[in-house]
CSV table of C-alpha atoms and ligand atoms in Angstrom, one decimal:
chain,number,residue,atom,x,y,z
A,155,UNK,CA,68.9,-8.9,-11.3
A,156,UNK,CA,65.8,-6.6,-10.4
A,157,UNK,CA,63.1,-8.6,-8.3
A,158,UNK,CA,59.8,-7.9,-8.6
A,159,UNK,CA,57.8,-8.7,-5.0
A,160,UNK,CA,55.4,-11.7,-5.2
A,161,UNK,CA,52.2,-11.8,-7.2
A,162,UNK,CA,49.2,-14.2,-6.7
A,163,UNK,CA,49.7,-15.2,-10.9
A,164,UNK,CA,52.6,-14.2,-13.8
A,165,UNK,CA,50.8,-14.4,-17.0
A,166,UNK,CA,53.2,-15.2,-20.0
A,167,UNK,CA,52.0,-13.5,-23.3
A,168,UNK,CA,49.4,-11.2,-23.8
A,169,UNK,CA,47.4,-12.3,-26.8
A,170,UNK,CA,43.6,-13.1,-26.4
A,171,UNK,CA,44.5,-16.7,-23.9
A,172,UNK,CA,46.8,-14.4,-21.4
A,173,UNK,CA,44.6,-11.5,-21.1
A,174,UNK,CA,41.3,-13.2,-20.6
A,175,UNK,CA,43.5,-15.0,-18.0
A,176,UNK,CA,44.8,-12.0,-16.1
A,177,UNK,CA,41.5,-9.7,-16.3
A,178,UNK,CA,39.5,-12.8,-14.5
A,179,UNK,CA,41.9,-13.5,-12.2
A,180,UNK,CA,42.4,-9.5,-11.7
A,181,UNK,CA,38.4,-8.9,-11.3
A,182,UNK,CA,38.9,-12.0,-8.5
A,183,UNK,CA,40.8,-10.1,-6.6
A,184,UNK,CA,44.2,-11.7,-6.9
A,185,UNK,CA,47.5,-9.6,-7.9
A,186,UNK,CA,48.6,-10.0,-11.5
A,187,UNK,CA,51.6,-9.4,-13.8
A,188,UNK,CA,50.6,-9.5,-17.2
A,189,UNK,CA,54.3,-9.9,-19.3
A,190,UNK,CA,53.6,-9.4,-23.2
A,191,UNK,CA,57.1,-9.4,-24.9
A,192,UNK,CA,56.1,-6.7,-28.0
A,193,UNK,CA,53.8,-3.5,-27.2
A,194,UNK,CA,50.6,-2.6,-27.9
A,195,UNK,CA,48.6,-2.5,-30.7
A,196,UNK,CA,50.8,-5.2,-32.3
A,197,UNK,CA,49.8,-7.7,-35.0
A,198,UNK,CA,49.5,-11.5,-35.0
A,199,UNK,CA,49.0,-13.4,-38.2
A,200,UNK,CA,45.8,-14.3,-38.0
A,201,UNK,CA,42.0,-14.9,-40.3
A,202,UNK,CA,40.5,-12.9,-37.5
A,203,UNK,CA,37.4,-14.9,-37.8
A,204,UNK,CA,35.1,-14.7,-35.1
A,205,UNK,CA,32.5,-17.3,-34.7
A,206,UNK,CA,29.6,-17.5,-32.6
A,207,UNK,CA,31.0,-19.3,-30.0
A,208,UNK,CA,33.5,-16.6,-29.5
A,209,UNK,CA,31.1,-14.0,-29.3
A,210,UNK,CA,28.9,-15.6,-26.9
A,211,UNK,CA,32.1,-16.0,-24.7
A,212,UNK,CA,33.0,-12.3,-25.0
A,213,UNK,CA,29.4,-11.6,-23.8
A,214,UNK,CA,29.0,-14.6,-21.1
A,215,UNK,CA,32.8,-13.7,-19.4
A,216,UNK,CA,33.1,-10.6,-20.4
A,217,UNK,CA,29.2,-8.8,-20.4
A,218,UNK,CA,30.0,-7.6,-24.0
A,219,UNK,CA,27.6,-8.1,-26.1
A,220,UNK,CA,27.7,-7.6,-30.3
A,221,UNK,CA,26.9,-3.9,-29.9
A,222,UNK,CA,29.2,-3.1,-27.4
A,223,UNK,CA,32.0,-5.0,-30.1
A,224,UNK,CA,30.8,-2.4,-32.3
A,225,UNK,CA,30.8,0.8,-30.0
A,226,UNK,CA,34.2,-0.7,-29.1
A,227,UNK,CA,35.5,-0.8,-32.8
A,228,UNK,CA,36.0,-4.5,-32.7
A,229,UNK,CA,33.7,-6.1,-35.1
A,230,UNK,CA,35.0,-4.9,-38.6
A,231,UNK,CA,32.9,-7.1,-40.9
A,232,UNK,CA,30.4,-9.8,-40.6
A,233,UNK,CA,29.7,-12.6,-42.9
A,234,UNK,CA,26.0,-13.4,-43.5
A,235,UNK,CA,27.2,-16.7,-46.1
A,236,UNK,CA,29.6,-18.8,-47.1
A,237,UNK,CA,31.2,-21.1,-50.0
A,238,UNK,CA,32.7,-24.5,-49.1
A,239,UNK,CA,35.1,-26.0,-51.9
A,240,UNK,CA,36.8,-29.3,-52.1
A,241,UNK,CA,39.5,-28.1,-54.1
A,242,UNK,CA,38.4,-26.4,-57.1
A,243,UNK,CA,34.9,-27.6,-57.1
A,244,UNK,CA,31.8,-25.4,-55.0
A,245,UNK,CA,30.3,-28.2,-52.7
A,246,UNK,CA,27.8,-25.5,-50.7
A,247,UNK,CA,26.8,-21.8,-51.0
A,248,UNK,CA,24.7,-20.8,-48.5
A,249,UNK,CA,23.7,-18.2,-45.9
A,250,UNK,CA,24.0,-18.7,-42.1
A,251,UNK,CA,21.8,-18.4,-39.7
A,252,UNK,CA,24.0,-15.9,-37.5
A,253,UNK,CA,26.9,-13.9,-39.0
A,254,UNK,CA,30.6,-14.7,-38.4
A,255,UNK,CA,32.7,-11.5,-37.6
A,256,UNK,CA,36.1,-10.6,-38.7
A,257,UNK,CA,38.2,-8.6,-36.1
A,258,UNK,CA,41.7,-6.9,-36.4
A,259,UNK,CA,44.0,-8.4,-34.2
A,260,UNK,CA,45.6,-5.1,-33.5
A,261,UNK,CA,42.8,-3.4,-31.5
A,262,UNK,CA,40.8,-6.9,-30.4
A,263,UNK,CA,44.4,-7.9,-28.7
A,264,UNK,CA,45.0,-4.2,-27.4
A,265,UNK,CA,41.1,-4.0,-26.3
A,266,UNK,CA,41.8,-7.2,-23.8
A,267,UNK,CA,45.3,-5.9,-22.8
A,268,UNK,CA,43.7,-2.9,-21.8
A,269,UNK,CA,40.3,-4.2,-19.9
A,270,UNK,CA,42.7,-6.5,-18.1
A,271,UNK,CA,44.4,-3.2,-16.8
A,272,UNK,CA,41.4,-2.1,-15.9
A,273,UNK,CA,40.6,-5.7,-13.8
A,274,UNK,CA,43.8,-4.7,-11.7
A,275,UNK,CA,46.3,-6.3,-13.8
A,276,UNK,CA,49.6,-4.7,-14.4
A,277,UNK,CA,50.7,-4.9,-17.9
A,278,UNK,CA,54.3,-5.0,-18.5
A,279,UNK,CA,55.3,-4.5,-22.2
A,280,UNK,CA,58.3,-5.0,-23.8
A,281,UNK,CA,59.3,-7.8,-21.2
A,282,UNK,CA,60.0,-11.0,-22.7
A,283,UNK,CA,59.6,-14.1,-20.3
A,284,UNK,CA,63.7,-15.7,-21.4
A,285,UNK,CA,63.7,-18.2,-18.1
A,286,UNK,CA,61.0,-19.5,-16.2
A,287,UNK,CA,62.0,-21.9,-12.9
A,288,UNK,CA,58.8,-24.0,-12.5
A,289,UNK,CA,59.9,-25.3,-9.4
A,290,UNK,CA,60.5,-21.6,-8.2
A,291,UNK,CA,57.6,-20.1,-9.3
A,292,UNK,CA,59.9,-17.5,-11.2
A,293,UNK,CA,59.6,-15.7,-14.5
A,294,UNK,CA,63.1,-14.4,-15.4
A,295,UNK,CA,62.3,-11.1,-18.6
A,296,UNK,CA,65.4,-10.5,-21.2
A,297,UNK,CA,66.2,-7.7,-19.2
A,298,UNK,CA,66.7,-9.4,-16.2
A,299,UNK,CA,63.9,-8.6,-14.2
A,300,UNK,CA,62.8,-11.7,-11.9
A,301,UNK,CA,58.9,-12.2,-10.8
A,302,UNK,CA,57.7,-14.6,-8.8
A,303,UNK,CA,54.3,-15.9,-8.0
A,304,UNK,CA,52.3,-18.6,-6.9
A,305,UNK,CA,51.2,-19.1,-10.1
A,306,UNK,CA,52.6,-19.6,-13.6
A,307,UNK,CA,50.0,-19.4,-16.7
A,308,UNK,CA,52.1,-19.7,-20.2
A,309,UNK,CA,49.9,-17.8,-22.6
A,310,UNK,CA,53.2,-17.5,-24.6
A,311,UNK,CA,51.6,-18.6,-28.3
A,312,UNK,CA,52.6,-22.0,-30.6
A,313,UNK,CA,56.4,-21.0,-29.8
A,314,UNK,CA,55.7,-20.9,-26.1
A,315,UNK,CA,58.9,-20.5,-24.0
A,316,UNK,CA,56.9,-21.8,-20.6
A,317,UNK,CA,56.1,-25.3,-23.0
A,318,UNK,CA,59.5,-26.0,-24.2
A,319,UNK,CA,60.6,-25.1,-20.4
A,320,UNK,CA,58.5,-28.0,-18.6
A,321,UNK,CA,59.4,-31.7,-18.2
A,322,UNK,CA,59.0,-34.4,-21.0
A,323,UNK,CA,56.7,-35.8,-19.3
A,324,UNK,CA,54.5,-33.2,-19.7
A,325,UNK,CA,54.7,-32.3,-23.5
A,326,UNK,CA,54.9,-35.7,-25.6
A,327,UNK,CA,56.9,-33.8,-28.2
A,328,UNK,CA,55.9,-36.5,-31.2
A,329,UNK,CA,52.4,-35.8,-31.1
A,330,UNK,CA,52.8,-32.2,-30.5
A,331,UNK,CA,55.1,-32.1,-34.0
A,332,UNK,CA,52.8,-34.8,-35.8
A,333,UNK,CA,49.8,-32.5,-35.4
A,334,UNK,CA,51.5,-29.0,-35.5
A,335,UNK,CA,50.3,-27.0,-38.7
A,336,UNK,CA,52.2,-24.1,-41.1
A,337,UNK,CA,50.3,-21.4,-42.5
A,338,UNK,CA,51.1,-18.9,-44.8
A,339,UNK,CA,48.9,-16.3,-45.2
A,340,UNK,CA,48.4,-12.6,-46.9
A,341,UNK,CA,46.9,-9.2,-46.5
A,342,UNK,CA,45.6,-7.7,-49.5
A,343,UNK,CA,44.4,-4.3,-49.1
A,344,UNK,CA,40.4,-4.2,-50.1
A,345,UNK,CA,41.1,-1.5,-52.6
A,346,UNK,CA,43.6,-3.4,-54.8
A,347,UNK,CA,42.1,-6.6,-54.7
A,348,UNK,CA,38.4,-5.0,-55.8
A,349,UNK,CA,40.3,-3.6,-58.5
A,350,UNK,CA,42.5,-6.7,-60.0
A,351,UNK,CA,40.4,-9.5,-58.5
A,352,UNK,CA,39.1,-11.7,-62.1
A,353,UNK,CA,37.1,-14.5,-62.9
A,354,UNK,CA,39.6,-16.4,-64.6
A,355,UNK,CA,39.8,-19.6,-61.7
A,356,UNK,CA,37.3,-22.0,-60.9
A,357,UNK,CA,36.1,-20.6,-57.8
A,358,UNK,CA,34.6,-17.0,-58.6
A,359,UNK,CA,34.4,-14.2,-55.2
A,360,UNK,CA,31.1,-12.7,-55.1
A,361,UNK,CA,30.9,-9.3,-56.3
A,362,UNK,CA,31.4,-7.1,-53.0
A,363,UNK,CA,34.2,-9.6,-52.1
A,364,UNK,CA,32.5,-10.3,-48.6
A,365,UNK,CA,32.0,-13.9,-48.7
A,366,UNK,CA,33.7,-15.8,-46.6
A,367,UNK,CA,35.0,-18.8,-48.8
A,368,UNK,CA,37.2,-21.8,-47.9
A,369,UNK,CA,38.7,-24.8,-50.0
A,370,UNK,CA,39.2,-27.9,-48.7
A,371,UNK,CA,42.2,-29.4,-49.6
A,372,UNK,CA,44.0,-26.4,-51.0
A,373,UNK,CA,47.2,-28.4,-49.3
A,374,UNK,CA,47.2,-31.6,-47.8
A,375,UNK,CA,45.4,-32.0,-44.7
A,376,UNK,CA,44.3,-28.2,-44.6
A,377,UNK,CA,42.6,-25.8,-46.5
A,378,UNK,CA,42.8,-22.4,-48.2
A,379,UNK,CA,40.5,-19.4,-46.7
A,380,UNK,CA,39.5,-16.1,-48.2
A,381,UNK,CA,38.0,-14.0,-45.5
A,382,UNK,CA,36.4,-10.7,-46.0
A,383,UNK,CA,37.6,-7.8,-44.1
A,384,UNK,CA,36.7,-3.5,-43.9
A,385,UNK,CA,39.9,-2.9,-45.2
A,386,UNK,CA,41.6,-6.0,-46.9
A,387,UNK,CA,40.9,-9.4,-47.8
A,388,UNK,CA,42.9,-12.5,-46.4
A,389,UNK,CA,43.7,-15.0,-48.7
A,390,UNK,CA,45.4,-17.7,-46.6
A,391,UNK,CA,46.7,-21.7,-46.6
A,392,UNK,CA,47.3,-24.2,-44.0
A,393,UNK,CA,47.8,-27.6,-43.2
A,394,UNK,CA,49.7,-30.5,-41.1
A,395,UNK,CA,53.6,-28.9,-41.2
A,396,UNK,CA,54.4,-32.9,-41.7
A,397,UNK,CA,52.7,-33.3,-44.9
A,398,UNK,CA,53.7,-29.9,-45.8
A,399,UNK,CA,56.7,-29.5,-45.9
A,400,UNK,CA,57.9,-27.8,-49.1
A,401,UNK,CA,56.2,-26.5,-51.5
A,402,UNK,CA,53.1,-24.5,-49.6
A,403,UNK,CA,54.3,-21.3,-51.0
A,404,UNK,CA,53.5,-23.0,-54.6
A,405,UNK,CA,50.0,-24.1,-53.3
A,406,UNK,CA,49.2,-20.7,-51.7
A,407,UNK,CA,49.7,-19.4,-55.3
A,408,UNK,CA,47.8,-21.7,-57.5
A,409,UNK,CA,44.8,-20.7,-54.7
A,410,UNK,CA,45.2,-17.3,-55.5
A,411,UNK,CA,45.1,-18.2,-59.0
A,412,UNK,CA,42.2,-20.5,-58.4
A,413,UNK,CA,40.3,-17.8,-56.5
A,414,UNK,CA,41.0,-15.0,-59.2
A,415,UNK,CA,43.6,-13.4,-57.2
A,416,UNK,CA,46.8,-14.2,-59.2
A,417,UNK,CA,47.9,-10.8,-59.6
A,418,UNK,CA,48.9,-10.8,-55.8
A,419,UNK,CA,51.1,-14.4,-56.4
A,420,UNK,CA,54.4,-12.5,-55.9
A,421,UNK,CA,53.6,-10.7,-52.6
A,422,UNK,CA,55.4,-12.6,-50.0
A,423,UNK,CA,53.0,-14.0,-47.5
A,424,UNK,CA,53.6,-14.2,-43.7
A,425,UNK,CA,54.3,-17.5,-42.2
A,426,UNK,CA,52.9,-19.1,-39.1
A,427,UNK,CA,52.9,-22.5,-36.6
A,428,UNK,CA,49.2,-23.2,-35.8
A,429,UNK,CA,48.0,-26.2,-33.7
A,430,UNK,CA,45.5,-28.5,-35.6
A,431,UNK,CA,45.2,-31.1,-33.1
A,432,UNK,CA,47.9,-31.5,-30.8
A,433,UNK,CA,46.2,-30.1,-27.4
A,434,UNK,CA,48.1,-31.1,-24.9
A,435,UNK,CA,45.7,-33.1,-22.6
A,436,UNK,CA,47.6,-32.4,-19.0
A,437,UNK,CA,49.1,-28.6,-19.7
A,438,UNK,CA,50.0,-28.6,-16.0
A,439,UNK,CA,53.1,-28.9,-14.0
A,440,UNK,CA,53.4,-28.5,-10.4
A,441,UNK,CA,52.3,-24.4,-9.9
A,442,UNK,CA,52.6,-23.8,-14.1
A,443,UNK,CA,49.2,-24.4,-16.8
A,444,UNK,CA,49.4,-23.7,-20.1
A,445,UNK,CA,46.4,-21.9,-22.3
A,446,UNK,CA,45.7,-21.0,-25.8
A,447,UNK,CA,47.8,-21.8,-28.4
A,448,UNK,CA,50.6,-22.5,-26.0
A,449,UNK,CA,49.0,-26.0,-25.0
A,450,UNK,CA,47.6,-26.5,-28.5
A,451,UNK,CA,44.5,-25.3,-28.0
A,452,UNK,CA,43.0,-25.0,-31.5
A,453,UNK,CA,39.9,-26.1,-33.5
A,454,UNK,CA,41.7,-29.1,-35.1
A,455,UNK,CA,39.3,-29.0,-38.3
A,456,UNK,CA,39.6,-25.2,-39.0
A,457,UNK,CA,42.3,-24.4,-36.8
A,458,UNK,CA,40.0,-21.9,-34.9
A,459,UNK,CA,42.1,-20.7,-31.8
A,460,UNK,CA,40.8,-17.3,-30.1
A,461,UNK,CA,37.8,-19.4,-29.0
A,462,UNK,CA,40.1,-21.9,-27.3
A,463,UNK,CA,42.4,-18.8,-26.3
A,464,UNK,CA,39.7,-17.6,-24.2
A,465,UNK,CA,37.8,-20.4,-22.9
A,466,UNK,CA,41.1,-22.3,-21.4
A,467,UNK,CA,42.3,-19.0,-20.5
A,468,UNK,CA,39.1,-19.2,-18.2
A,469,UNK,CA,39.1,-23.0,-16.9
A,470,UNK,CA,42.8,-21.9,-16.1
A,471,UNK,CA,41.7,-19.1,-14.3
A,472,UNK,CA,39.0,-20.8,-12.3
A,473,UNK,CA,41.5,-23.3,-11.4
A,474,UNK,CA,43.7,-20.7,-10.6
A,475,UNK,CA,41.3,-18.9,-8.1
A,476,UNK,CA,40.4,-22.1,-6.4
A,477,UNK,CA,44.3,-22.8,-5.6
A,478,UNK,CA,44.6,-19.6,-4.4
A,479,UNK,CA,42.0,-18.8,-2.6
A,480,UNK,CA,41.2,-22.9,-1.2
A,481,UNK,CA,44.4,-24.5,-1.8
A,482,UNK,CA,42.7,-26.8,-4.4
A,483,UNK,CA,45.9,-28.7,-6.4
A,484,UNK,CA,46.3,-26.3,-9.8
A,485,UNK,CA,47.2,-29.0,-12.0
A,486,UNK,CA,44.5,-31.5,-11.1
A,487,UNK,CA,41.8,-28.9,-10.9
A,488,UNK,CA,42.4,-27.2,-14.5
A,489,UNK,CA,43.4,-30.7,-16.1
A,490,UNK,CA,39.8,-32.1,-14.4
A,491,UNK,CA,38.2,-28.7,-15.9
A,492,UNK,CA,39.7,-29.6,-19.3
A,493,UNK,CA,38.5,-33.0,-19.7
A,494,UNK,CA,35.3,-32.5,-18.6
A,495,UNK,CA,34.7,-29.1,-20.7
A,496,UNK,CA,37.0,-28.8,-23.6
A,497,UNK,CA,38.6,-31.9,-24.8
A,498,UNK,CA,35.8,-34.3,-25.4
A,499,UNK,CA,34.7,-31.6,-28.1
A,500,UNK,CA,38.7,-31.1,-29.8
A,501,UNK,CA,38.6,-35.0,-30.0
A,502,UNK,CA,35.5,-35.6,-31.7
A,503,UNK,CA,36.4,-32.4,-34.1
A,504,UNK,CA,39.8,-34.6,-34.6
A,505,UNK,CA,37.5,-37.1,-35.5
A,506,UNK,CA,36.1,-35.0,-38.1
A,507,UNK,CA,39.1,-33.8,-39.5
A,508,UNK,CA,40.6,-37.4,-40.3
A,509,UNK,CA,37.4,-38.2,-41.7
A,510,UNK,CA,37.5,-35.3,-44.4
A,511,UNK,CA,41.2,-35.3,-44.8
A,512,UNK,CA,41.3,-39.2,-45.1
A,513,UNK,CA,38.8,-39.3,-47.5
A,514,UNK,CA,40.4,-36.9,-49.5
A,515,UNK,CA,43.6,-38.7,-49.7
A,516,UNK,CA,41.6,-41.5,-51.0
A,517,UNK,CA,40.5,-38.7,-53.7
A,518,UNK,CA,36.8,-40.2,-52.7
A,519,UNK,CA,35.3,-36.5,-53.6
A,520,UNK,CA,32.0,-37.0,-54.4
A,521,UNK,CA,31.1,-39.2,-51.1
A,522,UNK,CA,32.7,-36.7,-49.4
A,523,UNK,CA,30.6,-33.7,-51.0
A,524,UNK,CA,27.6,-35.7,-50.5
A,525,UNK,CA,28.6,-36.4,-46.6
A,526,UNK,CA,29.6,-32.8,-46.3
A,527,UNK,CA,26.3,-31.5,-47.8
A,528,UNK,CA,24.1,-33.8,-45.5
A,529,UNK,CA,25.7,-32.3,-42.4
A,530,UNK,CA,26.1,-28.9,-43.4
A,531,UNK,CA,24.0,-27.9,-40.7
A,532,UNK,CA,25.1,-29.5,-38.3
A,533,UNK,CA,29.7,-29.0,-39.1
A,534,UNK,CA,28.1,-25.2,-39.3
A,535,UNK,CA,26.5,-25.2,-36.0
A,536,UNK,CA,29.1,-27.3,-34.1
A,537,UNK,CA,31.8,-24.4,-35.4
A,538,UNK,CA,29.4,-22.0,-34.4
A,539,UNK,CA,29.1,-23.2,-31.4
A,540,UNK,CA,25.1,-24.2,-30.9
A,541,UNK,CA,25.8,-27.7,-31.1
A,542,UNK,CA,28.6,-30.5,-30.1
A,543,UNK,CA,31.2,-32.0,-32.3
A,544,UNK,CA,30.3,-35.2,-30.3
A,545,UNK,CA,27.4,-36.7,-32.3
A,546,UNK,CA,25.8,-33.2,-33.6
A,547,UNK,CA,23.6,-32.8,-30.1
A,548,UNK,CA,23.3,-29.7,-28.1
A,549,UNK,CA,25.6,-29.9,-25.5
A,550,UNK,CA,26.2,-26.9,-22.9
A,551,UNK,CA,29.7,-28.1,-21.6
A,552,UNK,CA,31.6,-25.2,-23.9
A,553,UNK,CA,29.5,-22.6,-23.0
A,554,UNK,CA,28.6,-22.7,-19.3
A,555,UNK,CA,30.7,-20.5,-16.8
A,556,UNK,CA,32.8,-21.8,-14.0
A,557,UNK,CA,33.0,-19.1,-11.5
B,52,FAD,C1,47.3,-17.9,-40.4
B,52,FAD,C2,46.5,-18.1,-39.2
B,52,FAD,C3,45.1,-17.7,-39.3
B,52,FAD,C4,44.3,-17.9,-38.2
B,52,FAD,N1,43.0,-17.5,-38.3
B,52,FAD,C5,42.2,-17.6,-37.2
B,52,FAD,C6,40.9,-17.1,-37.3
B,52,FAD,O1,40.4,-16.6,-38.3
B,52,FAD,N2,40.1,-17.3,-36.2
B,52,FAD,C7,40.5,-17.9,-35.0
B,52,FAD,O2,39.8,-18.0,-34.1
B,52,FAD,N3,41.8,-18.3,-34.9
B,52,FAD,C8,42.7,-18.1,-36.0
B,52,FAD,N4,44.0,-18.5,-35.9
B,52,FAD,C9,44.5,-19.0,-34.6
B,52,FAD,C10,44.7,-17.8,-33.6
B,52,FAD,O3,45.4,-16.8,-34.2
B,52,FAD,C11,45.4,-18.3,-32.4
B,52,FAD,O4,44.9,-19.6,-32.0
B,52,FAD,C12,45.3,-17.3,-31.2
B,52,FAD,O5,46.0,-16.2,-31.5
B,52,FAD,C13,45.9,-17.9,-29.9
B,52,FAD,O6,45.9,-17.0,-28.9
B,52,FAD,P1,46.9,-17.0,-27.7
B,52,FAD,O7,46.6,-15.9,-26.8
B,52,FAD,O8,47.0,-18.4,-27.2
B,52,FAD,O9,48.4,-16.8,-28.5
B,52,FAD,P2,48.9,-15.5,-29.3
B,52,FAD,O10,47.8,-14.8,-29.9
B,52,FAD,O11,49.9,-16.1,-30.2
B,52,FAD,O12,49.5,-14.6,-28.2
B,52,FAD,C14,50.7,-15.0,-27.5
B,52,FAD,C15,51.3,-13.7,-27.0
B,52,FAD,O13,52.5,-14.0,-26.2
B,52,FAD,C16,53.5,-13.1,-26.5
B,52,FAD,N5,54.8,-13.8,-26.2
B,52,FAD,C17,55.4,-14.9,-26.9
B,52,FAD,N6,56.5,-15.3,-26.3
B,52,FAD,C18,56.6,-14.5,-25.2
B,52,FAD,C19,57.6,-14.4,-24.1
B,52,FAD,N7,58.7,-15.2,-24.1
B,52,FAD,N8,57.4,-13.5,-23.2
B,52,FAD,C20,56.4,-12.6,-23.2
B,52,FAD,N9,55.4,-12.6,-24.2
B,52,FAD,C21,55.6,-13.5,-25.1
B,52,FAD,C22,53.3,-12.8,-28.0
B,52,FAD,O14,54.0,-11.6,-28.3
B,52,FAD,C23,51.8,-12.7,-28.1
B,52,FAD,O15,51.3,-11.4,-27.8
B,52,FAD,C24,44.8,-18.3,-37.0
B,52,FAD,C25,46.2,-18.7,-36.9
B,52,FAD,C26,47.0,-18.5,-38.0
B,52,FAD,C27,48.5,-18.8,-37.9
């Protein structure tokens, strides 16, 4: 077994959560192995939907502002509206006040590989973390290569290796499976779906097919999305994996049909696990945190994860440096970070969510529609990041640096 000398941090995974982790920690100074199993530009199934509050990270953390996402290549579309459906039936239509972007995970993911590089990172690719030894501080790669550091971050996805590698204690398994969602989703090339899209379902695309639309409800406690892209259009379903069992490949294809997409129903869609509420509230063990989708880190209404990628990627960082550097306790210092920051916010949008999805099951519709149209502004600003889940008010705690 090869060793590899001691680093400050080993970063599992190198999606948006591990490589906003290892480019902060790299620009603090500290010595970083980035491990990423697959090489780069790779795909992950994904809407690539970037709201506001993800933009005004990459700017804030990052100094990347909108135009340099466009000089970088990274902002392929924006959406100036959107539709919002309760199943078949148009409940709002309207424009917003600041776009939402659409990205390609292929280039945003190799963009942030590559600027953590540049931060003093090394990226290994093609080295797939197969045993971690917490108490250790080792990361063991399929090939036999051994790190160790003085820090563990698990940015290692949904099917994180460093998760299912920590103590019970940590992870309470039930919640993390009563809350964990399925996806299935598909990529239909822009050309062919201009040319076959029709108007035979209830809910009719716009002309240019660059609306971003979603249905409530497409499945049970989830909804179906059609997002606008340069190149293709995303048609995709998800909901709670407990309630949804079988049968979401039938549901993704009466949405197509509903959306006038029907003639793509016998494409096979790719499948995904997405957190929709199960955050794990102490992702800490001794030297190891989890970030990202890893500790469960999603928006549990929409299911919105880069956001949560990147901004527990950060606390975790933060928490990181001060260990490192002051000898601050890891765990209690990124757990502390979380609950004051970050998981206020996931539980009021959990409040959200059972509110909708309850209400729903009760097939109470038109209440709903009526709630949902008297807070539009306020559900669009929350996701967009201007305001708080917590009672609608303006609330700085998401946004506001660390360092
Ligand atoms: C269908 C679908 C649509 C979505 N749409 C949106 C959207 O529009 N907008 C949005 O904000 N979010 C969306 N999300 C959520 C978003 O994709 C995730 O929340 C986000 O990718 C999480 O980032 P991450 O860095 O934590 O994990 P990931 O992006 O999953 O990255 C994990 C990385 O770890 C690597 N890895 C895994 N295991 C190992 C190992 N053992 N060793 C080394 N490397 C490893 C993987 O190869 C990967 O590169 C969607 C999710 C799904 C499933």
């Amino acid at each position: 077994m090869k060793g590899r000398p001691e680093y400050d941090a080993v970063v599992v995974g190198g999606g948006p959560a591990g490589s906003t982790a290892a480019c902060l920690l790299g620009e603090s100074g500290h010595s970083v192995a980035l491990l990423e199993r697959r090489a780069y530009p790779r795909n992950k199934v994904c809407g690539g939907c970037l709201s506001q509050k993800t933009v005004r990270f990459l700017d804030r953390a990052f100094s990347l502002p909108v135009a340099a996402l466009r000089r970088e290549g990274l902002l392929d579309f924006a959406g100036t509206g959107y539709a919002l459906y309760i199943g078949s039936r148009r409940i709002l239509a309207e424009d917003l006040d600041e776009p939402v972007y659409f990205t390609g995970r292929e280039r945003y993911d190799a963009f942030l590989a590559k600027m953590a590089a540049r931060a003093g990172a090394e990226v290994h690719t093609g080295a797939e973390a197969a045993e971690i030894d917490h108490a250790r501080r080792t990361v063991t790669t399929s090939d036999g290569d051994r790190y160790s550091a003085r820090v563990i971050i698990g940015a290692d996805g949904v099917h994180s290796r460093v998760r299912r590698t920590l103590p019970q204690s940590v992870v309470d398994r039930k919640r993390w499976h009563n809350n964990l969602g399925w996806t299935l989703e598909l990529v239909i090339p822009r050309r062919e779906a201009e040319a076959l899209v029709n108007q035979d379902g209830p809910i009719r695309l716009d002309n240019g097919l660059a609306t971003p639309h979603l249905a409530l409800g497409a499945c049970r406690w989830g909804y179906g999305w059609v997002f606008p892209n340069r190149e293709a259009i995303i048609v995709g379903i998800g909901g709670l994996l407990s309630v949804n069992r079988n049968g979401l490949r039938r549901e993704l294809e009466a949405f197509l049909k509903s959306v006038g997409l029907s003639a793509f129903a016998d494409r096979k869609p790719a499948g995904y696990l997405l957190p929709l509420g199960n955050c794990i509230p102490s992702p800490a063990h001794g030297e190891t945190v989890l970030v990202g989708d890893a500790g469960g880190f999603t928006g549990p209404l929409l299911g919105e994860g880069i956001f949560y990628a990147h901004r527990t990627a950060e606390l975790a960082a933060h928490a990181a440096d001060r260990h490192l550097t002051a000898g601050a306790p890891l765990a209690a210092t990124y757990t502390a970070l979380l609950r004051r920051r970050l998981i206020p916010e996931l539980r009021a949008e959990t409040a959200l969510r059972n509110f909708v999805y309850r209400c729903l099951d009760a097939r109470m519709h038109a209440p709903l529609a009526a709630f949902m149209r008297a807070t539009n502004t306020l559900v669009i600003d929350a996701v967009q990041g201007t305001r708080s889940f917590r009672g609608f008010f303006r609330d700085d705690d998401l946004h506001s640096g660390v360092w």
